[in-house]
Amino acid sequence: AQTVTQSQPEMSVQEAETVTLSCTYDTSENNYYLFWYKQPPSRQMILVIRQEAYKQQNATENRFSVNFQKAAKSFSLKISDSQLGDTAMYFCAVRGGATNKLIFGTGTLLAVQP
Amino acid sequence: DVKVTQSSRYLVKRTGEKVFLECVQDMDHENMFWYRQDPGLGLRLIYFSYDVKMKEKGDIPEGYSVSREKKERFSLILESASTNQTSMYLCASSSHGGNEQYFGPGTRLTVT
């Protein structure tokens, strides 16, 4: 079975600062994928960033980057130069290589303050 | 761009009613999913389908059924709605082996 834990239900950051959202996971699969999804208020869930477990290099998408620690089963999301539009619920998720199913964490509500 | 649409943004139903939630995707995706989202619980998978007329139970299928008669459409059915099914329902789709699921806007269902 796969599990995802997000231990920070809510976080707040000042505009232009950096914030890190934590995620730990557990899976018995050797090949798996990790994701961060963003759900803005009253808007659709969208993919922020993904990481293939077999890749050692941390994924980066513009201001968003991850710190993937495979041995520790940790997958944190760093948002640099936070913007008001980053205010959203952020979900961490894992997918085993042999399945199409995503397992989500409980989410972190991030508020970017002006 | 992938587009996933859901038939209603908000829905209010009475206890015992049969409820249909419809989801349509326009990218010829093989896989479609139904989740419910509750505060503090994240997203939990109800059912998914990897092909027309194929379905598999997710983590919380009790009280729900699904139908997939056409590739682009995946319906979630609440045979007899109950108050504990009040929730946000999200539909998603992905290609076979695809790394990204694309989500619809969600349907907020209230059962009174």
mmCIF file of C-alpha atoms in Angstrom:
data_model
loop_
_atom_site.group_PDB
_atom_site.id
_atom_site.type_symbol
_atom_site.label_atom_id
_atom_site.label_comp_id
_atom_site.label_asym_id
_atom_site.label_seq_id
_atom_site.Cartn_x
_atom_site.Cartn_y
_atom_site.Cartn_z
ATOM 1 C CA ALA A 1 0.000 0.000 0.000
ATOM 2 C CA GLN A 2 1.084 3.541 -0.672
ATOM 3 C CA THR A 3 0.630 6.434 1.719
ATOM 4 C CA VAL A 4 1.361 10.145 1.587
ATOM 5 C CA THR A 5 1.705 12.403 4.617
ATOM 6 C CA GLN A 6 1.583 16.183 4.614
ATOM 7 C CA SER A 7 2.173 17.357 8.165
ATOM 8 C CA GLN A 8 1.477 21.062 7.607
ATOM 9 C CA PRO A 9 -2.268 21.711 7.259
ATOM 10 C CA GLU A 10 -1.728 25.458 6.793
ATOM 11 C CA MET A 11 1.178 27.740 6.023
ATOM 12 C CA SER A 12 1.641 31.424 5.432
ATOM 13 C CA VAL A 13 4.377 33.316 3.601
ATOM 14 C CA GLN A 14 5.046 36.920 2.704
ATOM 15 C CA GLU A 15 5.008 37.906 -0.925
ATOM 16 C CA ALA A 16 8.459 37.541 -2.571
ATOM 17 C CA GLU A 17 9.734 35.191 0.139
ATOM 18 C CA THR A 18 10.502 31.487 -0.132
ATOM 19 C CA VAL A 19 8.448 28.722 1.417
ATOM 20 C CA THR A 20 8.878 24.963 1.636
ATOM 21 C CA LEU A 21 6.004 22.500 1.877
ATOM 22 C CA SER A 22 6.759 19.097 3.343
ATOM 23 C CA CYS A 23 5.686 15.684 2.125
ATOM 24 C CA THR A 24 6.696 12.180 3.107
ATOM 25 C CA TYR A 25 5.496 9.027 1.440
ATOM 26 C CA ASP A 26 5.686 5.289 1.659
ATOM 27 C CA THR A 27 5.609 2.819 -1.178
ATOM 28 C CA SER A 28 6.848 -0.708 -1.744
ATOM 29 C CA GLU A 29 7.359 -0.131 -5.459
ATOM 30 C CA ASN A 30 10.789 0.361 -6.964
ATOM 31 C CA ASN A 31 9.511 2.450 -9.828
ATOM 32 C CA TYR A 32 7.180 5.288 -8.904
ATOM 33 C CA TYR A 33 6.354 8.901 -9.587
ATOM 34 C CA LEU A 34 5.781 11.842 -7.279
ATOM 35 C CA PHE A 35 3.665 14.901 -7.922
ATOM 36 C CA TRP A 36 2.695 18.251 -6.468
ATOM 37 C CA TYR A 37 -0.730 19.526 -7.469
ATOM 38 C CA LYS A 38 -2.112 22.992 -6.827
ATOM 39 C CA GLN A 39 -5.783 23.812 -6.250
ATOM 40 C CA PRO A 40 -6.429 27.578 -6.229
ATOM 41 C CA PRO A 41 -9.587 28.805 -4.493
ATOM 42 C CA SER A 42 -12.641 27.781 -6.553
ATOM 43 C CA ARG A 43 -10.468 26.731 -9.473
ATOM 44 C CA GLN A 44 -9.318 23.504 -11.051
ATOM 45 C CA MET A 45 -6.521 21.347 -9.729
ATOM 46 C CA ILE A 46 -3.410 21.621 -11.862
ATOM 47 C CA LEU A 47 -0.077 19.852 -11.882
ATOM 48 C CA VAL A 48 2.797 21.928 -10.509
ATOM 49 C CA ILE A 49 5.722 19.575 -10.791
ATOM 50 C CA ARG A 50 6.541 15.875 -11.050
ATOM 51 C CA GLN A 51 9.537 13.715 -10.240
ATOM 52 C CA GLU A 52 10.418 10.267 -11.487
ATOM 53 C CA ALA A 53 11.885 8.255 -8.633
ATOM 54 C CA TYR A 54 14.647 6.814 -10.802
ATOM 55 C CA LYS A 55 15.985 10.296 -11.538
ATOM 56 C CA GLN A 56 18.415 11.636 -8.978
ATOM 57 C CA GLN A 57 18.215 15.208 -10.186
ATOM 58 C CA ASN A 58 15.567 17.287 -8.476
ATOM 59 C CA ALA A 59 12.819 18.563 -10.770
ATOM 60 C CA THR A 60 12.447 22.315 -11.316
ATOM 61 C CA GLU A 61 9.699 24.344 -12.979
ATOM 62 C CA ASN A 62 10.413 28.066 -12.915
ATOM 63 C CA ARG A 63 9.911 29.208 -9.285
ATOM 64 C CA PHE A 64 8.947 25.715 -8.143
ATOM 65 C CA SER A 65 11.496 23.081 -7.238
ATOM 66 C CA VAL A 66 11.543 19.892 -5.229
ATOM 67 C CA ASN A 67 13.924 18.356 -2.741
ATOM 68 C CA PHE A 68 13.642 14.630 -3.378
ATOM 69 C CA GLN A 69 15.296 12.478 -0.743
ATOM 70 C CA LYS A 70 14.647 8.918 -1.863
ATOM 71 C CA ALA A 71 16.157 7.111 1.103
ATOM 72 C CA ALA A 72 14.172 9.260 3.523
ATOM 73 C CA LYS A 73 11.061 9.036 1.330
ATOM 74 C CA SER A 74 10.724 12.779 1.439
ATOM 75 C CA PHE A 75 9.488 15.035 -1.360
ATOM 76 C CA SER A 76 9.262 18.698 -0.378
ATOM 77 C CA LEU A 77 8.187 21.578 -2.594
ATOM 78 C CA LYS A 78 10.019 24.891 -2.551
ATOM 79 C CA ILE A 79 8.332 27.990 -3.911
ATOM 80 C CA SER A 80 10.691 30.893 -4.510
ATOM 81 C CA ASP A 81 9.666 34.532 -4.883
ATOM 82 C CA SER A 82 6.138 33.744 -3.697
ATOM 83 C CA GLN A 83 3.334 35.527 -5.506
ATOM 84 C CA LEU A 84 -0.246 36.225 -4.474
ATOM 85 C CA GLY A 85 -1.389 33.814 -7.178
ATOM 86 C CA ASP A 86 0.413 31.001 -5.368
ATOM 87 C CA THR A 87 -2.286 31.066 -2.699
ATOM 88 C CA ALA A 88 -3.853 27.625 -2.977
ATOM 89 C CA MET A 89 -4.192 24.174 -1.493
ATOM 90 C CA TYR A 90 -1.197 22.060 -2.413
ATOM 91 C CA PHE A 91 -1.414 18.283 -2.607
ATOM 92 C CA CYS A 92 1.447 15.843 -2.724
ATOM 93 C CA ALA A 93 0.754 12.557 -4.531
ATOM 94 C CA VAL A 94 2.475 9.304 -5.452
ATOM 95 C CA ARG A 95 1.797 6.850 -8.277
ATOM 96 C CA GLY A 96 3.288 3.401 -8.557
ATOM 97 C CA GLY A 97 4.888 2.580 -11.882
ATOM 98 C CA ALA A 98 2.524 -0.274 -12.626
ATOM 99 C CA THR A 99 -0.660 1.577 -11.835
ATOM 100 C CA ASN A 100 -2.544 4.634 -12.986
ATOM 101 C CA LYS A 101 -3.835 5.387 -9.493
ATOM 102 C CA LEU A 102 -2.689 8.436 -7.569
ATOM 103 C CA ILE A 103 -2.539 8.450 -3.780
ATOM 104 C CA PHE A 104 -2.887 11.949 -2.355
ATOM 105 C CA GLY A 105 -1.883 13.536 0.904
ATOM 106 C CA THR A 106 -4.293 15.615 2.958
ATOM 107 C CA GLY A 107 -3.052 18.900 1.543
ATOM 108 C CA THR A 108 -1.384 22.096 2.759
ATOM 109 C CA LEU A 109 -3.264 25.358 2.508
ATOM 110 C CA LEU A 110 -0.764 28.058 1.579
ATOM 111 C CA ALA A 111 -1.619 31.718 2.007
ATOM 112 C CA VAL A 112 0.658 34.309 0.419
ATOM 113 C CA GLN A 113 0.363 37.593 2.289
ATOM 114 C CA PRO A 114 0.893 40.965 0.554
ATOM 115 C CA ASP B 1 -5.292 21.862 -24.066
ATOM 116 C CA VAL B 2 -6.933 19.001 -22.242
ATOM 117 C CA LYS B 3 -10.391 19.826 -21.092
ATOM 118 C CA VAL B 4 -12.295 17.933 -18.440
ATOM 119 C CA THR B 5 -15.794 19.161 -17.758
ATOM 120 C CA GLN B 6 -18.299 18.215 -15.110
ATOM 121 C CA SER B 7 -22.030 18.609 -15.526
ATOM 122 C CA SER B 8 -22.657 20.787 -12.477
ATOM 123 C CA ARG B 9 -20.595 23.020 -10.195
ATOM 124 C CA TYR B 10 -23.155 22.898 -7.404
ATOM 125 C CA LEU B 11 -25.852 20.355 -6.720
ATOM 126 C CA VAL B 12 -28.364 19.999 -3.891
ATOM 127 C CA LYS B 13 -30.209 16.714 -3.497
ATOM 128 C CA ARG B 14 -32.427 15.123 -0.904
ATOM 129 C CA THR B 15 -31.654 11.984 1.063
ATOM 130 C CA GLY B 16 -32.652 8.886 -0.873
ATOM 131 C CA GLU B 17 -32.524 10.489 -4.312
ATOM 132 C CA LYS B 18 -30.575 8.903 -7.146
ATOM 133 C CA VAL B 19 -27.834 11.267 -8.235
ATOM 134 C CA PHE B 20 -25.834 11.308 -11.462
ATOM 135 C CA LEU B 21 -22.575 13.201 -11.790
ATOM 136 C CA GLU B 22 -21.261 13.427 -15.322
ATOM 137 C CA CYS B 23 -17.708 13.940 -16.517
ATOM 138 C CA VAL B 24 -16.511 14.449 -20.088
ATOM 139 C CA GLN B 25 -12.960 14.711 -21.408
ATOM 140 C CA ASP B 26 -11.919 15.736 -24.881
ATOM 141 C CA MET B 27 -8.415 14.266 -25.178
ATOM 142 C CA ASP B 28 -9.209 10.652 -25.994
ATOM 143 C CA HIS B 29 -7.800 9.549 -22.648
ATOM 144 C CA GLU B 30 -8.125 5.894 -21.712
ATOM 145 C CA ASN B 31 -8.206 6.452 -17.955
ATOM 146 C CA MET B 32 -10.848 8.310 -16.007
ATOM 147 C CA PHE B 33 -11.214 8.747 -12.270
ATOM 148 C CA TRP B 34 -13.698 9.886 -9.663
ATOM 149 C CA TYR B 35 -12.474 11.313 -6.357
ATOM 150 C CA ARG B 36 -14.146 12.892 -3.412
ATOM 151 C CA GLN B 37 -12.423 15.711 -1.576
ATOM 152 C CA ASP B 38 -13.118 16.392 2.095
ATOM 153 C CA PRO B 39 -11.331 18.815 4.443
ATOM 154 C CA GLY B 40 -8.525 17.109 6.301
ATOM 155 C CA LEU B 41 -8.829 13.950 4.235
ATOM 156 C CA GLY B 42 -7.445 15.080 0.895
ATOM 157 C CA LEU B 43 -8.616 13.333 -2.257
ATOM 158 C CA ARG B 44 -9.822 9.763 -2.032
ATOM 159 C CA LEU B 45 -10.399 7.579 -5.071
ATOM 160 C CA ILE B 46 -13.920 6.252 -5.471
ATOM 161 C CA TYR B 47 -13.726 4.431 -8.825
ATOM 162 C CA PHE B 48 -11.641 4.512 -11.935
ATOM 163 C CA SER B 49 -11.932 3.200 -15.452
ATOM 164 C CA TYR B 50 -9.141 2.272 -17.834
ATOM 165 C CA ASP B 51 -11.325 1.556 -20.849
ATOM 166 C CA VAL B 52 -14.893 1.683 -22.063
ATOM 167 C CA LYS B 53 -17.145 -0.528 -19.948
ATOM 168 C CA MET B 54 -14.203 -1.311 -17.631
ATOM 169 C CA LYS B 55 -14.156 -0.142 -14.039
ATOM 170 C CA GLU B 56 -12.259 -0.795 -10.850
ATOM 171 C CA LYS B 57 -13.051 0.087 -7.278
ATOM 172 C CA GLY B 58 -10.942 2.674 -5.590
ATOM 173 C CA ASP B 59 -10.482 3.157 -1.884
ATOM 174 C CA ILE B 60 -14.041 4.217 -0.969
ATOM 175 C CA PRO B 61 -16.519 2.674 -3.459
ATOM 176 C CA GLU B 62 -19.309 1.950 -0.976
ATOM 177 C CA GLY B 63 -22.533 3.749 -1.860
ATOM 178 C CA TYR B 64 -21.347 4.593 -5.379
ATOM 179 C CA SER B 65 -21.399 3.039 -8.818
ATOM 180 C CA VAL B 66 -20.045 4.183 -12.169
ATOM 181 C CA SER B 67 -20.770 3.883 -15.838
ATOM 182 C CA ARG B 68 -18.537 4.285 -18.858
ATOM 183 C CA GLU B 69 -20.389 3.601 -22.075
ATOM 184 C CA LYS B 70 -18.270 5.945 -24.194
ATOM 185 C CA LYS B 71 -14.588 6.691 -23.966
ATOM 186 C CA GLU B 72 -15.048 10.380 -23.305
ATOM 187 C CA ARG B 73 -17.708 10.103 -20.605
ATOM 188 C CA PHE B 74 -17.544 8.714 -17.078
ATOM 189 C CA SER B 75 -20.547 8.911 -14.789
ATOM 190 C CA LEU B 76 -20.679 8.589 -11.027
ATOM 191 C CA ILE B 77 -23.956 7.357 -9.593
ATOM 192 C CA LEU B 78 -25.214 7.649 -6.052
ATOM 193 C CA GLU B 79 -27.992 5.087 -5.955
ATOM 194 C CA SER B 80 -29.568 6.491 -2.797
ATOM 195 C CA ALA B 81 -27.919 9.686 -1.637
ATOM 196 C CA SER B 82 -27.117 10.056 2.038
ATOM 197 C CA THR B 83 -25.972 13.057 4.055
ATOM 198 C CA ASN B 84 -22.512 11.566 4.510
ATOM 199 C CA GLN B 85 -22.043 11.819 0.748
ATOM 200 C CA THR B 86 -22.082 15.605 0.958
ATOM 201 C CA SER B 87 -18.709 16.477 -0.500
ATOM 202 C CA MET B 88 -16.722 17.905 -3.402
ATOM 203 C CA TYR B 89 -16.466 15.419 -6.267
ATOM 204 C CA LEU B 90 -13.592 15.679 -8.717
ATOM 205 C CA CYS B 91 -13.251 13.906 -12.021
ATOM 206 C CA ALA B 92 -9.894 13.384 -13.717
ATOM 207 C CA SER B 93 -8.506 11.750 -16.823
ATOM 208 C CA SER B 94 -5.127 10.559 -18.061
ATOM 209 C CA SER B 95 -3.653 8.701 -20.974
ATOM 210 C CA HIS B 96 -2.600 5.086 -20.504
ATOM 211 C CA GLY B 97 0.726 5.201 -18.687
ATOM 212 C CA GLY B 98 0.526 8.979 -18.642
ATOM 213 C CA ASN B 99 2.223 10.882 -15.875
ATOM 214 C CA GLU B 100 -0.354 13.564 -15.389
ATOM 215 C CA GLN B 101 -3.989 13.481 -14.426
ATOM 216 C CA TYR B 102 -6.126 16.346 -15.662
ATOM 217 C CA PHE B 103 -8.893 17.462 -13.384
ATOM 218 C CA GLY B 104 -12.336 18.899 -13.899
ATOM 219 C CA PRO B 105 -13.624 21.892 -11.923
ATOM 220 C CA GLY B 106 -15.446 19.747 -9.376
ATOM 221 C CA THR B 107 -19.048 19.341 -8.293
ATOM 222 C CA ARG B 108 -19.974 20.418 -4.801
ATOM 223 C CA LEU B 109 -22.795 18.108 -3.788
ATOM 224 C CA THR B 110 -24.973 18.788 -0.775
ATOM 225 C CA VAL B 111 -27.375 16.091 0.404
ATOM 226 C CA THR B 112 -30.059 17.326 2.794
#
